[in-house]
């Protein structure tokens, strides 16, 4: 019997109260057609309801796609996620206490999917110690109705670890490029592998059902077996997406240089215009050494690659938490993917590398920093962005460089005669007595002997 089915047939596999694992990094790898259809079915029938949703990265585009389709009263009962910044409706849903909500480090969520494959009771790791995920602080709980401590502190051979329990997964909703009648899936047009295969294996190990959204379907035997990334034994239902619901990224409908199908000539990145972003990126680039394995965060740190290219620093290897190695990481709506990648790993393997200290240096932004060296990028008043891969990266990179201005919200600067001039400070101060939430622990970094530094614009002076 063919596994290529209608959307209604696929949605029948999602029962009330199901624990659902989903793939996606912003729009890349996000099964938008299935999310949209789930939201429409719930609006019409009230089912499926009371779902527990488990995911690594934010799956949406800040314009109503992805998980925002599911942010309907009663549809979601619990969230265990790594990031929520691109799903404002879901963020509001959680902030209004309409479901229980936990924020784990992105790499830890990938780890609990793998724990489910092996039927292990949980993921044991040091990632998250002394941050808001530690149960001695907040335990990753992000609203008032979330009261149970899922994360536990465990002592093993004289050292402290955090233990994150493994959920029993009932349904996977993931994405690929091509599927055949037997359920075999390729991902040749996807710019990142993410955790698609891992989630499918985890759900099958738990006795659940796997739904895959694809661009196209073919007869069994049509696919080169070397291209199959998710074998049919892991898959229960394949649905074909409309093209507009299968964008490669939020910023690109389809770019073969992102998926490694072609390489485009890139002599150099366009130079950044002079201003505070270039000044900060230029200072940050001084922390690079030849052949450094590097991670660049979104926003201000994106300029480091441009400045390094402009000034002739060669040999650094840029990576993204979504799994790319080499090439030129994209920014904005394409963040997480890479032009001309040398290699694209499954996301869980990338975090194995990060957690093992593989990064020589990480350049990341900051929203708040305090006198104890703590940094917050995850929660500001009622706004819940989530930590994403920030905790994995910052706790395990050999050096961490924070890039940002002292203030935000209306900051106006100028550059004249080689000097930076502050015409108007921003309304929001970033350097404060105590951060709202500890996403990076200064105390833990000192205990580990980690080298970390913050970079911000000068009040005035040479560039």
Short mmCIF file of C-alpha atoms in Angstrom, two decimals:
data_model
loop_
_atom_site.label_atom_id
_atom_site.label_comp_id
_atom_site.label_asym_id
_atom_site.label_seq_id
_atom_site.Cartn_x
_atom_site.Cartn_y
_atom_site.Cartn_z
CA UNK A 1 0.00 0.00 0.00
CA UNK A 2 1.36 3.42 -0.96
CA UNK A 3 2.41 5.71 1.88
CA UNK A 4 1.53 8.78 -0.22
CA UNK A 5 -1.75 9.95 1.33
CA UNK A 6 -4.12 12.91 1.52
CA UNK A 7 -3.61 15.56 4.17
CA UNK A 8 -6.79 14.46 5.97
CA UNK A 9 -5.51 10.88 6.18
CA UNK A 10 -2.19 12.07 7.56
CA UNK A 11 -3.85 14.31 10.17
CA UNK A 12 -5.96 11.36 11.35
CA UNK A 13 -2.70 9.96 12.78
CA UNK A 14 -2.51 12.85 15.29
CA UNK A 15 -4.71 11.98 18.27
CA UNK A 16 -5.80 14.23 21.13
CA UNK A 17 -3.11 14.39 23.80
CA UNK A 18 -0.34 13.27 21.43
CA UNK A 19 3.33 14.12 22.05
CA UNK A 20 4.55 15.57 18.76
CA UNK A 21 8.14 16.10 17.58
CA UNK A 22 8.63 18.55 14.70
CA UNK A 23 11.50 19.74 12.48
CA UNK A 24 12.50 23.20 11.28
CA UNK A 25 14.90 26.12 11.65
CA UNK A 26 12.86 29.27 10.99
CA UNK A 27 11.21 28.22 7.69
CA UNK A 28 14.01 25.88 6.53
CA UNK A 29 12.88 22.31 7.14
CA UNK A 30 9.53 23.41 8.59
CA UNK A 31 6.49 21.37 7.39
CA UNK A 32 4.32 24.45 6.81
CA UNK A 33 1.55 22.65 4.88
CA UNK A 34 0.98 20.24 7.77
CA UNK A 35 1.04 23.00 10.40
CA UNK A 36 -1.45 25.04 8.39
CA UNK A 37 -3.78 22.06 7.89
CA UNK A 38 -3.60 21.14 11.60
CA UNK A 39 -4.60 24.67 12.57
CA UNK A 40 -7.49 24.71 10.11
CA UNK A 41 -8.77 21.32 11.28
CA UNK A 42 -8.65 22.42 14.92
CA UNK A 43 -10.52 25.65 14.13
CA UNK A 44 -13.26 23.58 12.46
CA UNK A 45 -13.46 20.51 14.73
CA UNK A 46 -11.62 21.23 18.00
CA UNK A 47 -9.19 18.38 17.29
CA UNK A 48 -6.41 17.43 17.74
CA UNK A 49 -6.22 19.12 21.14
CA UNK A 50 -4.06 19.03 24.29
CA UNK A 51 -0.89 18.36 22.31
CA UNK A 52 2.62 18.30 23.79
CA UNK A 53 4.99 19.80 21.22
CA UNK A 54 8.75 19.14 21.28
CA UNK A 55 11.09 20.98 18.92
CA UNK A 56 14.62 22.38 18.66
CA UNK A 57 14.56 25.71 16.81
CA UNK A 58 11.89 28.33 16.23
CA UNK A 59 9.64 27.09 13.42
CA UNK A 60 8.02 30.07 11.74
CA UNK A 61 8.67 33.40 10.06
CA UNK A 62 7.21 35.98 12.51
CA UNK A 63 4.32 36.41 10.08
CA UNK A 64 1.93 33.66 11.16
CA UNK A 65 3.53 30.54 9.74
CA UNK A 66 4.77 27.39 11.49
CA UNK A 67 3.77 26.99 15.11
CA UNK A 68 1.70 30.16 15.06
CA UNK A 69 -1.01 28.10 13.29
CA UNK A 70 -1.28 25.97 16.45
CA UNK A 71 -1.47 28.82 18.96
CA UNK A 72 -5.22 28.31 19.49
CA UNK A 73 -6.90 27.92 22.88
CA UNK A 74 -6.81 24.27 23.93
CA UNK A 75 -4.76 22.97 21.03
CA UNK A 76 -1.38 22.90 22.80
CA UNK A 77 -1.14 21.76 26.43
CA UNK A 78 2.66 21.73 26.81
CA UNK A 79 5.70 23.05 24.97
CA UNK A 80 9.30 21.82 25.26
CA UNK A 81 11.26 23.97 22.84
CA UNK A 82 14.61 25.55 22.16
CA UNK A 83 13.57 28.88 20.63
CA UNK A 84 10.38 30.87 20.03
CA UNK A 85 11.57 34.13 18.47
CA UNK A 86 9.93 33.58 15.06
CA UNK A 87 6.53 32.50 16.44
CA UNK A 88 5.04 35.59 18.13
CA UNK A 89 1.53 34.09 18.43
CA UNK A 90 2.96 31.06 20.20
CA UNK A 91 5.02 33.36 22.41
CA UNK A 92 1.86 35.26 23.38
CA UNK A 93 0.04 31.95 23.95
CA UNK A 94 2.74 30.88 26.41
CA UNK A 95 2.99 34.30 28.07
CA UNK A 96 -0.78 34.24 28.68
CA UNK A 97 -0.43 30.89 30.53
CA UNK A 98 -2.49 28.95 28.01
CA UNK A 99 -0.10 26.00 28.18
CA UNK A 100 2.81 24.70 30.23
CA UNK A 101 6.08 25.80 28.64
CA UNK A 102 9.72 24.79 29.05
CA UNK A 103 12.74 26.26 27.29
CA UNK A 104 15.72 23.91 26.93
CA UNK A 105 19.00 24.60 25.09
CA UNK A 106 18.55 23.70 21.43
CA UNK A 107 21.28 21.06 21.47
CA UNK A 108 19.71 19.46 24.53
CA UNK A 109 16.38 19.03 22.72
CA UNK A 110 18.29 17.32 19.90
CA UNK A 111 19.85 15.14 22.60
CA UNK A 112 16.55 14.03 24.08
CA UNK A 113 15.36 12.98 20.61
CA UNK A 114 18.42 10.73 20.40
CA UNK A 115 17.79 9.48 23.92
CA UNK A 116 14.33 8.42 22.74
CA UNK A 117 15.88 6.40 19.88
CA UNK A 118 17.98 4.47 22.39
CA UNK A 119 15.14 4.26 24.92
CA UNK A 120 17.26 6.04 27.51
CA UNK A 121 15.31 7.77 30.29
CA UNK A 122 16.97 11.13 29.72
CA UNK A 123 19.89 13.25 28.54
CA UNK A 124 22.75 13.78 31.03
CA UNK A 125 24.85 16.86 30.26
CA UNK A 126 26.53 19.88 31.82
CA UNK A 127 24.84 22.20 29.32
CA UNK A 128 22.62 24.63 31.22
CA UNK A 129 24.36 24.53 34.61
CA UNK A 130 24.08 27.87 36.46
CA UNK A 131 21.75 29.28 33.76
CA UNK A 132 17.96 29.73 33.94
CA UNK A 133 17.58 26.08 32.89
CA UNK A 134 19.17 24.91 36.14
CA UNK A 135 16.33 23.94 38.56
CA UNK A 136 18.08 25.90 41.32
CA UNK A 137 17.19 29.00 39.28
CA UNK A 138 14.15 28.54 37.01
CA UNK A 139 14.38 24.99 35.68
CA UNK A 140 13.60 26.22 32.18
CA UNK A 141 10.02 27.04 33.21
CA UNK A 142 8.80 30.13 31.39
CA UNK A 143 5.33 30.92 32.71
CA UNK A 144 3.27 30.76 35.88
CA UNK A 145 1.29 27.59 35.07
CA UNK A 146 4.49 25.61 34.55
CA UNK A 147 5.34 24.36 38.04
CA UNK A 148 6.85 20.88 37.70
CA UNK A 149 10.65 20.63 37.74
CA UNK A 150 11.45 18.38 34.78
CA UNK A 151 15.19 19.15 34.82
CA UNK A 152 17.15 17.69 37.73
CA UNK A 153 20.63 18.30 39.15
CA UNK A 154 22.52 15.00 39.40
CA UNK A 155 25.89 14.34 41.02
CA UNK A 156 27.98 11.73 39.25
CA UNK A 157 31.56 10.88 40.29
CA UNK A 158 31.88 14.12 42.21
CA UNK A 159 30.63 16.41 39.43
CA UNK A 160 27.32 18.17 38.87
CA UNK A 161 25.27 17.39 35.77
CA UNK A 162 21.80 18.27 34.54
CA UNK A 163 19.38 15.51 33.64
CA UNK A 164 16.63 16.20 31.09
CA UNK A 165 13.90 13.50 30.88
CA UNK A 166 12.99 11.86 27.58
CA UNK A 167 9.39 12.34 26.44
CA UNK A 168 7.55 9.38 24.87
CA UNK A 169 6.85 10.63 21.36
CA UNK A 170 3.67 9.69 19.51
CA UNK A 171 3.97 11.60 16.22
CA UNK A 172 6.73 13.12 14.06
CA UNK A 173 5.99 15.91 11.60
CA UNK A 174 9.05 16.52 9.44
CA UNK A 175 10.03 17.59 5.92
CA UNK A 176 11.95 16.29 2.92
CA UNK A 177 12.25 16.92 -0.82
CA UNK A 178 11.16 13.76 -2.65
CA UNK A 179 9.23 10.74 -1.41
CA UNK A 180 8.37 7.42 -3.04
CA UNK A 181 5.45 5.06 -2.54
CA UNK A 182 7.41 2.97 -0.05
CA UNK A 183 8.12 6.01 2.16
CA UNK A 184 11.76 6.64 1.23
CA UNK A 185 12.69 10.33 1.54
CA UNK A 186 15.43 12.52 0.05
CA UNK A 187 16.40 16.03 1.17
CA UNK A 188 18.39 17.29 -1.83
CA UNK A 189 16.68 20.71 -1.95
CA UNK A 190 16.80 21.29 1.79
CA UNK A 191 19.55 23.74 2.86
CA UNK A 192 20.03 21.97 6.21
CA UNK A 193 19.51 18.40 7.42
CA UNK A 194 18.46 19.48 10.91
CA UNK A 195 17.07 16.73 13.13
CA UNK A 196 14.61 15.26 10.57
CA UNK A 197 16.06 11.75 10.55
CA UNK A 198 16.64 11.78 14.32
CA UNK A 199 13.01 12.69 15.07
CA UNK A 200 11.72 9.99 12.71
CA UNK A 201 13.89 7.34 14.38
CA UNK A 202 12.88 8.55 17.85
CA UNK A 203 9.17 8.36 17.12
CA UNK A 204 9.41 4.90 15.56
CA UNK A 205 11.38 3.72 18.61
CA UNK A 206 8.48 4.96 20.76
CA UNK A 207 5.94 3.11 18.59
CA UNK A 208 4.55 6.29 17.02
CA UNK A 209 3.66 7.57 13.55
CA UNK A 210 5.83 9.64 11.19
CA UNK A 211 4.37 12.19 8.76
CA UNK A 212 6.64 13.74 6.11
CA UNK A 213 5.88 16.79 3.96
CA UNK A 214 7.63 16.71 0.55
CA UNK A 215 7.83 18.74 -2.65
CA UNK A 216 7.19 15.82 -5.00
CA UNK A 217 6.53 12.08 -5.12
CA UNK A 218 7.88 9.41 -7.45
CA UNK A 219 7.44 5.68 -8.09
CA UNK A 220 9.24 3.20 -5.87
CA UNK A 221 12.68 2.46 -7.32
CA UNK A 222 13.05 5.89 -8.95
CA UNK A 223 15.37 7.31 -6.30
CA UNK A 224 19.11 6.72 -6.25
CA UNK A 225 19.45 4.80 -2.99
CA UNK A 226 22.49 6.89 -2.04
CA UNK A 227 20.24 9.96 -1.85
CA UNK A 228 17.76 8.43 0.60
CA UNK A 229 18.24 10.10 3.99
CA UNK A 230 15.09 8.84 5.72
CA UNK A 231 14.27 5.21 4.84
CA UNK A 232 10.72 4.06 4.31
CA UNK A 233 10.76 1.86 7.41
CA UNK A 234 10.68 5.09 9.47
CA UNK A 235 7.77 6.67 7.57
CA UNK A 236 3.99 6.17 7.82
CA UNK A 237 2.53 8.98 5.70
CA UNK A 238 3.79 11.31 2.96
CA UNK A 239 1.91 14.48 1.97
CA UNK A 240 2.74 16.76 -0.95
CA UNK A 241 3.00 20.47 -0.16
CA UNK A 242 1.89 23.39 -2.27
CA UNK A 243 4.99 25.25 -3.48
CA UNK A 244 4.25 28.34 -1.39
CA UNK A 245 4.21 26.15 1.74
CA UNK A 246 7.60 24.60 1.00
CA UNK A 247 9.92 27.61 0.85
CA UNK A 248 13.59 26.70 1.16
CA UNK A 249 14.07 29.52 3.69
CA UNK A 250 12.05 32.52 4.79
CA UNK A 251 14.13 34.72 2.48
CA UNK A 252 14.55 32.41 -0.53
CA UNK A 253 12.09 30.28 -2.45
CA UNK A 254 14.94 28.10 -3.74
CA UNK A 255 18.68 28.73 -3.99
CA UNK A 256 20.72 25.69 -5.10
CA UNK A 257 23.88 27.26 -3.65
CA UNK A 258 22.27 26.86 -0.20
CA UNK A 259 21.57 23.16 -0.69
CA UNK A 260 25.05 22.42 -2.04
CA UNK A 261 23.84 21.53 -5.54
CA UNK A 262 25.98 24.23 -7.15
CA UNK A 263 28.75 26.56 -6.04
CA UNK A 264 28.55 30.21 -6.99
CA UNK A 265 31.61 32.46 -7.42
CA UNK A 266 32.08 34.56 -4.32
CA UNK A 267 35.25 36.64 -4.48
CA UNK A 268 34.46 38.63 -1.35
CA UNK A 269 31.58 39.79 0.77
CA UNK A 270 30.34 43.33 0.10
CA UNK A 271 31.98 45.75 2.53
CA UNK A 272 29.94 46.93 5.46
CA UNK A 273 29.18 50.66 5.48
CA UNK A 274 31.03 52.58 8.18
CA UNK A 275 29.07 52.80 11.42
CA UNK A 276 28.74 51.15 14.80
CA UNK A 277 28.14 47.70 13.26
CA UNK A 278 31.39 47.84 11.30
CA UNK A 279 33.37 49.24 14.23
CA UNK A 280 32.21 46.43 16.49
CA UNK A 281 32.69 43.76 13.81
CA UNK A 282 36.20 45.06 13.11
CA UNK A 283 37.16 44.87 16.78
CA UNK A 284 35.64 41.42 17.03
CA UNK A 285 37.56 40.21 13.97
CA UNK A 286 40.79 40.97 15.83
CA UNK A 287 39.98 37.99 18.05
CA UNK A 288 40.20 35.63 15.07
CA UNK A 289 43.23 33.49 14.41
CA UNK A 290 44.00 31.64 11.17
CA UNK A 291 41.94 28.48 10.67
CA UNK A 292 39.75 29.23 13.69
CA UNK A 293 36.56 27.16 13.76
CA UNK A 294 33.95 29.84 14.34
CA UNK A 295 30.27 30.32 15.03
CA UNK A 296 28.54 33.60 14.21
CA UNK A 297 25.26 34.52 15.88
CA UNK A 298 22.45 36.43 14.21
CA UNK A 299 22.46 40.22 14.00
CA UNK A 300 25.56 42.19 14.96
CA UNK A 301 27.99 39.22 14.70
CA UNK A 302 27.06 38.65 11.03
CA UNK A 303 29.37 41.54 10.12
CA UNK A 304 32.47 39.69 11.36
CA UNK A 305 32.67 37.59 8.19
CA UNK A 306 32.42 40.66 5.98
CA UNK A 307 35.14 42.55 7.86
CA UNK A 308 37.45 39.52 7.97
CA UNK A 309 37.13 39.10 4.20
CA UNK A 310 37.68 42.81 3.60
CA UNK A 311 40.85 42.83 5.70
CA UNK A 312 42.27 39.67 4.18
CA UNK A 313 41.99 37.28 7.13
CA UNK A 314 41.77 33.91 5.43
CA UNK A 315 41.37 30.36 6.57
CA UNK A 316 38.68 30.73 9.23
CA UNK A 317 35.96 28.08 9.06
CA UNK A 318 32.46 29.41 9.68
CA UNK A 319 29.81 27.07 11.04
CA UNK A 320 26.14 27.37 11.94
CA UNK A 321 24.24 25.57 14.66
CA UNK A 322 21.83 24.26 12.01
CA UNK A 323 24.64 21.98 10.79
CA UNK A 324 26.63 23.75 8.05
CA UNK A 325 30.44 23.84 7.93
CA UNK A 326 32.40 26.16 5.66
CA UNK A 327 31.07 28.56 3.06
CA UNK A 328 29.46 31.89 3.88
CA UNK A 329 26.64 31.85 6.45
CA UNK A 330 23.58 33.80 5.35
CA UNK A 331 21.79 36.38 7.46
CA UNK A 332 18.34 37.85 7.93
CA UNK A 333 15.54 35.57 6.70
CA UNK A 334 18.13 33.05 5.51
CA UNK A 335 19.93 32.79 8.87
CA UNK A 336 21.11 29.27 9.64
CA UNK A 337 21.89 28.28 6.05
CA UNK A 338 25.08 28.81 4.07
CA UNK A 339 26.17 29.70 0.55
CA UNK A 340 28.66 27.13 -0.81
CA UNK A 341 28.81 24.94 2.32
CA UNK A 342 31.68 22.46 2.45
CA UNK A 343 29.56 20.05 4.48
CA UNK A 344 26.07 19.86 5.96
CA UNK A 345 25.69 17.71 9.08
CA UNK A 346 22.59 16.60 10.92
CA UNK A 347 22.02 19.19 13.64
CA UNK A 348 22.52 16.76 16.57
CA UNK A 349 26.03 15.94 15.28
CA UNK A 350 26.87 19.64 15.02
CA UNK A 351 25.95 20.05 18.68
CA UNK A 352 28.06 17.01 19.58
CA UNK A 353 30.97 18.92 18.06
CA UNK A 354 30.05 22.17 19.81
CA UNK A 355 29.46 20.52 23.19
CA UNK A 356 32.81 18.76 22.91
CA UNK A 357 34.66 22.08 22.65
CA UNK A 358 35.08 22.07 18.87
CA UNK A 359 34.56 25.81 18.49
CA UNK A 360 37.67 27.95 18.79
CA UNK A 361 35.63 31.14 19.05
CA UNK A 362 31.99 32.18 18.98
CA UNK A 363 30.74 35.69 18.19
CA UNK A 364 27.31 36.35 19.64
CA UNK A 365 25.01 39.26 20.34
CA UNK A 366 23.73 40.39 23.70
CA UNK A 367 20.56 42.05 24.89
CA UNK A 368 21.47 42.46 28.55
CA UNK A 369 24.72 42.07 30.49
CA UNK A 370 25.31 42.65 34.20
CA UNK A 371 28.22 43.30 36.55
CA UNK A 372 28.64 39.57 37.29
CA UNK A 373 29.23 38.84 33.59
CA UNK A 374 25.81 37.24 33.12
CA UNK A 375 24.17 37.67 29.72
CA UNK A 376 20.49 37.50 28.79
CA UNK A 377 19.23 36.84 25.27
CA UNK A 378 16.21 34.71 26.10
CA UNK A 379 13.49 36.66 27.95
CA UNK A 380 12.55 40.34 28.28
CA UNK A 381 9.46 41.11 30.32
CA UNK A 382 6.55 39.27 28.65
CA UNK A 383 8.55 38.56 25.48
CA UNK A 384 9.86 35.00 25.35
CA UNK A 385 12.54 34.53 22.71
CA UNK A 386 14.15 31.38 24.11
CA UNK A 387 17.82 30.47 24.33
CA UNK A 388 18.20 28.52 21.08
CA UNK A 389 21.72 27.12 20.76
CA UNK A 390 23.20 30.01 22.76
CA UNK A 391 23.83 28.01 25.95
CA UNK A 392 25.45 25.06 24.17
CA UNK A 393 27.70 27.41 22.22
CA UNK A 394 28.66 29.85 24.97
CA UNK A 395 29.35 27.22 27.63
CA UNK A 396 31.60 25.11 25.42
CA UNK A 397 33.43 27.38 22.95
CA UNK A 398 37.05 28.04 23.85
CA UNK A 399 36.46 31.79 23.56
CA UNK A 400 33.21 33.77 23.50
CA UNK A 401 33.02 37.32 22.15
CA UNK A 402 29.84 39.31 22.76
CA UNK A 403 29.12 42.01 20.19
CA UNK A 404 26.74 44.87 20.84
CA UNK A 405 26.15 48.50 21.67
CA UNK A 406 25.63 49.85 25.18
CA UNK A 407 22.10 51.03 24.37
CA UNK A 408 19.34 50.23 21.88
CA UNK A 409 16.08 51.73 20.71
CA UNK A 410 16.82 55.03 19.03
CA UNK A 411 20.62 54.97 19.20
CA UNK A 412 22.13 57.38 16.65
CA UNK A 413 25.86 57.50 15.94
CA UNK A 414 28.18 59.01 13.38
CA UNK A 415 31.77 58.60 12.24
CA UNK A 416 33.91 61.67 11.56
CA UNK A 417 37.68 61.97 11.19
CA UNK A 418 38.24 58.45 12.47
CA UNK A 419 36.19 58.98 15.61
CA UNK A 420 32.84 57.60 16.71
CA UNK A 421 30.31 60.22 17.81
CA UNK A 422 27.23 59.44 19.89
CA UNK A 423 24.51 61.79 18.63
CA UNK A 424 21.71 60.16 20.65
CA UNK A 425 21.76 57.29 23.13
CA UNK A 426 19.14 54.57 22.85
CA UNK A 427 16.26 54.35 25.29
CA UNK A 428 17.11 50.82 26.41
CA UNK A 429 20.26 50.20 28.45
CA UNK A 430 21.95 46.86 27.87
CA UNK A 431 24.45 47.04 30.74
CA UNK A 432 22.35 46.76 33.89
CA UNK A 433 22.83 45.72 37.56
CA UNK A 434 21.14 42.33 37.09
CA UNK A 435 19.87 40.61 33.96
CA UNK A 436 16.24 39.46 33.78
CA UNK A 437 17.26 35.91 32.95
CA UNK A 438 20.66 34.19 32.98
CA UNK A 439 21.32 32.68 29.56
CA UNK A 440 25.10 32.83 30.07
CA UNK A 441 26.51 32.48 33.56
CA UNK A 442 29.57 34.57 34.33
CA UNK A 443 30.14 32.50 37.47
CA UNK A 444 30.17 29.23 35.54
CA UNK A 445 32.57 30.66 32.95
CA UNK A 446 34.98 31.71 35.72
CA UNK A 447 34.76 28.27 37.33
CA UNK A 448 35.62 26.65 34.00
CA UNK A 449 38.40 29.13 33.24
CA UNK A 450 36.70 30.12 30.00
CA UNK A 451 37.92 33.20 28.13
CA UNK A 452 35.02 35.55 27.41
CA UNK A 453 34.74 39.21 26.55
CA UNK A 454 32.12 41.81 25.70
CA UNK A 455 32.43 44.30 22.88
CA UNK A 456 30.46 47.53 22.67
CA UNK A 457 30.80 50.94 21.07
CA UNK A 458 33.10 53.47 22.70
CA UNK A 459 31.66 56.66 24.09
CA UNK A 460 34.14 58.46 21.89
CA UNK A 461 37.60 57.91 20.59
CA UNK A 462 39.62 56.31 17.84
CA UNK A 463 38.33 53.48 15.71
#
